[in-house]
Amino acid sequence: MIYQPVAIQSNTQRINHHMVLLHTQQTIKYLRVAPAAVWALDYCLTLEHEVGLFSSTGRWNIATVMFIVARYVPIAWIVSEIYVTLGPQSLQMCLTTYRTAGASLLLIMLATEGLLLMRTLALWHNNRKIKRFLLASYLVTAISTVTCGAMTAPLLESVCVPTSSQNDLDAATRLERLVMGGFISTALFELTVATITVYHSMQLCSDEMNTLYKLTSTLSKGNLIYTLSLLAISIANIISFSLPVQVSGGQDGIIDV
């Protein structure tokens, strides 16, 4: 057996740790820029349907506003994420970027869950109890998400400071736990909607096969697919934010997950 001096072993461990951090940072950069390509592809594929929808819509309503928010606010989030990844960073710019990204993410979450609520309310148009339950569930989710978002604001400056002290690491951990809390709230709401939609589909199985049944069945299946897609995204974000935090040592003040 070959014994290495303690200093050499320690230096080797630091090099290995540094290589792991570099690999992690590069992966995070890919994950931050990738949504831009997905959003651009989806926008191009559905632009024709969007133009047709708005050309045939008379007055705007809350659903229209939520759709516009969910459709176009991601641009601000994508731009801020790309700038964090590729642009130069200062303390003030770091704070501005993260505030923009946080506000955009909050609006996107509220609008997306609001659209999910309206789709589900359409399925239960003749059941007041479930409609009230859905409205109350969305209200609780919205309050929880906004509260978590508001509590992250005082922690941003500590995260953007180019140091690696234990206090900064603790602040970064609290920040990510709060963001994760917002996604947990939306995931619980999505799980509730998925359960109610499955129950609605089971009720349809005993109904008579007619035009209304076919329409309702199609809406139910589409709503379930939409709900499960949102739930998968929320779970992925929860897993991501539950991983250990590393504050980059003064390079750009970003949180590496």
Coordinates of C-alpha atoms in Angstrom, one line a residue:
M1 CA 0.0 0.0 0.0
I2 CA 1.3 3.4 -1.0
Y3 CA 0.8 6.2 1.6
Q4 CA 0.5 9.8 0.5
P5 CA 1.3 12.8 2.6
V6 CA -1.6 14.5 4.2
A7 CA -1.0 17.7 2.3
I8 CA -1.1 15.9 -1.1
Q9 CA -4.3 14.1 -0.2
S10 CA -5.9 17.4 0.9
N11 CA -4.8 19.1 -2.3
T12 CA -6.2 16.3 -4.3
Q13 CA -9.5 16.5 -2.5
R14 CA -9.7 20.3 -3.2
I15 CA -9.0 19.8 -6.9
N16 CA -11.6 17.1 -7.1
H17 CA -14.1 19.3 -5.3
H18 CA -13.3 22.2 -7.6
M19 CA -13.8 20.0 -10.7
V20 CA -17.2 18.9 -9.4
L21 CA -18.2 22.5 -8.9
L22 CA -17.2 23.5 -12.4
H23 CA -19.1 20.6 -13.8
T24 CA -22.1 21.5 -11.7
Q25 CA -22.0 25.2 -12.8
Q26 CA -21.8 24.3 -16.4
T27 CA -24.8 22.0 -16.1
I28 CA -26.7 24.8 -14.4
K29 CA -25.9 27.2 -17.2
Y30 CA -27.4 24.7 -19.7
L31 CA -30.5 24.3 -17.5
R32 CA -30.9 28.1 -17.3
V33 CA -30.6 28.7 -21.1
A34 CA -32.5 25.6 -22.2
P35 CA -36.0 27.0 -21.3
A36 CA -35.5 29.8 -23.9
A37 CA -35.3 27.2 -26.7
V38 CA -38.4 25.4 -25.4
W39 CA -40.4 28.6 -25.0
A40 CA -39.4 29.8 -28.5
L41 CA -40.4 26.4 -30.1
D42 CA -43.7 26.4 -28.3
Y43 CA -44.4 30.0 -29.3
C44 CA -43.7 29.4 -33.0
L45 CA -45.9 26.2 -33.0
T46 CA -48.9 27.9 -31.4
L47 CA -48.6 31.5 -32.7
E48 CA -51.2 30.8 -35.4
H49 CA -53.7 29.5 -32.9
E50 CA -53.1 32.4 -30.6
V51 CA -53.7 34.9 -33.4
G52 CA -57.0 33.1 -34.3
L53 CA -58.0 33.1 -30.6
F54 CA -57.5 36.8 -30.1
S55 CA -59.0 37.8 -33.4
S56 CA -62.2 36.0 -32.5
T57 CA -62.3 37.2 -28.9
G58 CA -64.5 40.2 -28.2
R59 CA -63.9 41.5 -24.7
W60 CA -61.0 40.6 -22.5
N61 CA -61.6 38.8 -19.2
I62 CA -59.5 37.4 -16.4
A63 CA -58.7 34.3 -18.3
T64 CA -57.3 36.4 -21.2
V65 CA -55.1 38.3 -18.8
M66 CA -53.9 35.1 -17.2
F67 CA -53.1 33.7 -20.6
I68 CA -51.1 36.7 -21.6
V69 CA -49.2 36.7 -18.3
A70 CA -48.4 33.0 -18.6
R71 CA -47.5 33.4 -22.3
Y72 CA -45.3 36.5 -22.3
V73 CA -44.0 37.1 -18.8
P74 CA -41.6 34.1 -19.3
I75 CA -39.7 36.4 -21.6
A76 CA -38.6 38.5 -18.7
W77 CA -37.6 35.4 -16.7
I78 CA -35.7 33.9 -19.6
V79 CA -33.8 37.2 -20.3
S80 CA -32.8 37.5 -16.6
E81 CA -31.7 33.9 -16.4
I82 CA -29.6 34.2 -19.6
Y83 CA -28.0 37.5 -18.3
V84 CA -27.2 35.8 -15.0
T85 CA -25.5 33.0 -17.0
L86 CA -23.6 35.0 -19.6
G87 CA -23.5 38.7 -18.6
P88 CA -21.2 40.5 -16.2
Q89 CA -22.3 40.7 -12.6
S90 CA -22.2 43.4 -9.9
L91 CA -24.0 43.5 -6.6
Q92 CA -26.7 45.9 -7.9
M93 CA -27.1 44.1 -11.2
C94 CA -27.3 40.7 -9.3
L95 CA -30.1 42.1 -7.1
T96 CA -32.0 43.6 -10.1
T97 CA -31.7 40.4 -12.0
Y98 CA -32.9 38.2 -9.2
R99 CA -35.7 40.5 -8.3
T100 CA -36.9 40.5 -11.9
A101 CA -36.6 36.7 -12.1
G102 CA -38.4 36.3 -8.8
A103 CA -41.3 38.6 -9.7
S104 CA -41.6 37.0 -13.1
L105 CA -41.7 33.5 -11.7
L106 CA -44.3 34.5 -9.1
L107 CA -46.6 36.0 -11.8
I108 CA -46.1 32.9 -14.0
M109 CA -47.0 30.5 -11.2
L110 CA -50.1 32.5 -10.2
A111 CA -51.3 32.8 -13.8
T112 CA -50.6 29.2 -14.7
E113 CA -52.4 27.8 -11.6
G114 CA -55.2 30.3 -12.3
L115 CA -55.7 28.9 -15.8
L116 CA -55.7 25.4 -14.3
L117 CA -58.4 26.5 -11.9
M118 CA -60.6 27.9 -14.7
R119 CA -60.2 24.7 -16.7
T120 CA -61.3 22.6 -13.7
L121 CA -64.2 24.9 -12.8
A122 CA -65.5 24.4 -16.3
L123 CA -65.7 20.7 -15.7
W124 CA -67.6 21.2 -12.4
H125 CA -69.9 24.0 -13.6
N126 CA -72.9 22.3 -12.0
N127 CA -71.3 21.5 -8.6
R128 CA -71.1 24.4 -6.3
K129 CA -69.4 22.6 -3.4
I130 CA -66.4 21.5 -5.5
K131 CA -66.2 24.9 -7.2
R132 CA -66.0 26.5 -3.8
F133 CA -63.4 24.0 -2.7
L134 CA -61.3 24.6 -5.8
L135 CA -61.5 28.4 -5.3
A136 CA -60.5 28.1 -1.7
S137 CA -57.6 25.8 -2.6
Y138 CA -56.3 28.2 -5.2
L139 CA -56.6 31.1 -2.7
V140 CA -54.5 29.2 -0.2
T141 CA -52.0 28.3 -2.8
A142 CA -51.8 31.9 -4.1
I143 CA -51.3 33.3 -0.5
S144 CA -48.7 30.7 0.3
T145 CA -46.8 31.4 -2.9
V146 CA -46.9 35.1 -2.5
T147 CA -45.8 34.9 1.1
C148 CA -42.8 32.7 0.2
G149 CA -41.9 35.1 -2.6
A150 CA -42.1 38.1 -0.3
M151 CA -39.9 36.4 2.4
T152 CA -37.1 35.9 -0.2
A153 CA -36.6 39.6 -0.8
P154 CA -34.5 40.3 2.3
L155 CA -32.2 37.4 1.6
L156 CA -31.2 38.4 -1.9
E157 CA -28.5 40.8 -0.9
S158 CA -26.8 38.2 1.3
V159 CA -26.8 35.8 -1.6
C160 CA -25.4 38.3 -4.1
V161 CA -22.5 39.3 -1.9
P162 CA -19.4 37.8 -3.4
T163 CA -18.3 35.9 -0.3
S164 CA -18.5 32.3 0.8
S165 CA -19.1 32.7 4.5
Q166 CA -21.3 30.5 6.5
N167 CA -23.9 33.2 6.9
D168 CA -24.2 33.6 3.2
L169 CA -24.6 29.9 2.7
D170 CA -27.3 29.8 5.4
A171 CA -29.1 32.7 3.6
A172 CA -28.8 30.9 0.3
T173 CA -30.3 27.8 1.9
R174 CA -33.2 29.7 3.4
L175 CA -33.8 31.4 0.1
E176 CA -34.0 28.2 -1.8
R177 CA -36.2 26.6 0.8
L178 CA -38.6 29.5 0.5
V179 CA -38.7 29.1 -3.3
M180 CA -39.2 25.4 -2.9
G181 CA -42.1 26.2 -0.5
G182 CA -43.8 28.0 -3.3
F183 CA -43.5 25.1 -5.7
I184 CA -44.7 22.7 -2.9
S185 CA -47.9 24.9 -2.6
T186 CA -48.5 24.7 -6.4
A187 CA -47.7 21.0 -6.4
L188 CA -50.3 20.3 -3.7
F189 CA -52.9 22.3 -5.7
E190 CA -52.1 20.4 -8.9
L191 CA -52.3 17.1 -7.1
T192 CA -55.7 18.2 -5.7
V193 CA -56.9 19.1 -9.2
A194 CA -55.6 15.9 -10.7
T195 CA -57.5 13.9 -8.0
I196 CA -60.7 15.8 -8.6
T197 CA -60.3 15.4 -12.4
V198 CA -59.9 11.6 -12.1
Y199 CA -63.0 11.5 -9.9
H200 CA -64.8 13.5 -12.6
S201 CA -63.7 11.0 -15.3
M202 CA -64.9 8.1 -13.2
Q203 CA -68.3 9.7 -12.9
L204 CA -68.5 10.1 -16.7
C205 CA -68.1 6.4 -17.1
S206 CA -71.6 5.8 -15.7
D207 CA -73.2 8.5 -17.9
E208 CA -74.9 7.9 -21.2
M209 CA -72.8 8.2 -24.3
N210 CA -73.9 11.4 -26.0
T211 CA -72.5 14.6 -27.5
L212 CA -72.2 16.3 -24.1
Y213 CA -70.5 13.2 -22.7
K214 CA -67.9 13.2 -25.5
L215 CA -67.2 16.9 -25.0
T216 CA -66.9 16.6 -21.3
S217 CA -64.7 13.5 -21.6
T218 CA -62.4 15.3 -24.0
L219 CA -62.1 18.3 -21.6
S220 CA -61.5 16.0 -18.7
K221 CA -58.7 14.1 -20.4
G222 CA -57.1 17.4 -21.6
N223 CA -57.3 18.9 -18.1
L224 CA -55.7 15.8 -16.6
I225 CA -52.8 15.9 -19.1
Y226 CA -52.3 19.6 -18.4
T227 CA -52.4 19.1 -14.7
L228 CA -50.0 16.2 -14.7
S229 CA -47.6 18.2 -16.8
L230 CA -47.6 21.1 -14.3
L231 CA -47.3 18.6 -11.4
A232 CA -44.2 17.0 -13.1
I233 CA -42.6 20.5 -13.5
S234 CA -43.3 21.4 -9.9
I235 CA -41.9 18.1 -8.6
A236 CA -38.7 18.7 -10.7
N237 CA -38.3 22.1 -9.2
I238 CA -38.9 20.8 -5.7
I239 CA -36.2 18.2 -6.2
S240 CA -33.8 20.8 -7.7
F241 CA -34.2 23.2 -4.9
S242 CA -33.9 20.5 -2.2
L243 CA -30.3 19.7 -3.3
P244 CA -27.4 21.1 -1.3
V245 CA -26.6 24.8 -2.0
Q246 CA -23.2 26.1 -3.1
V247 CA -22.6 29.8 -3.2
S248 CA -20.1 30.6 -6.0
G249 CA -17.0 32.1 -4.6
G250 CA -17.3 35.7 -5.7
Q251 CA -17.6 34.9 -9.4
D252 CA -21.1 36.1 -10.0
G253 CA -23.1 35.6 -6.8
I254 CA -25.4 33.1 -8.3
I255 CA -26.9 30.2 -6.4
D256 CA -25.7 26.8 -7.7
V257 CA -28.2 24.0 -7.1

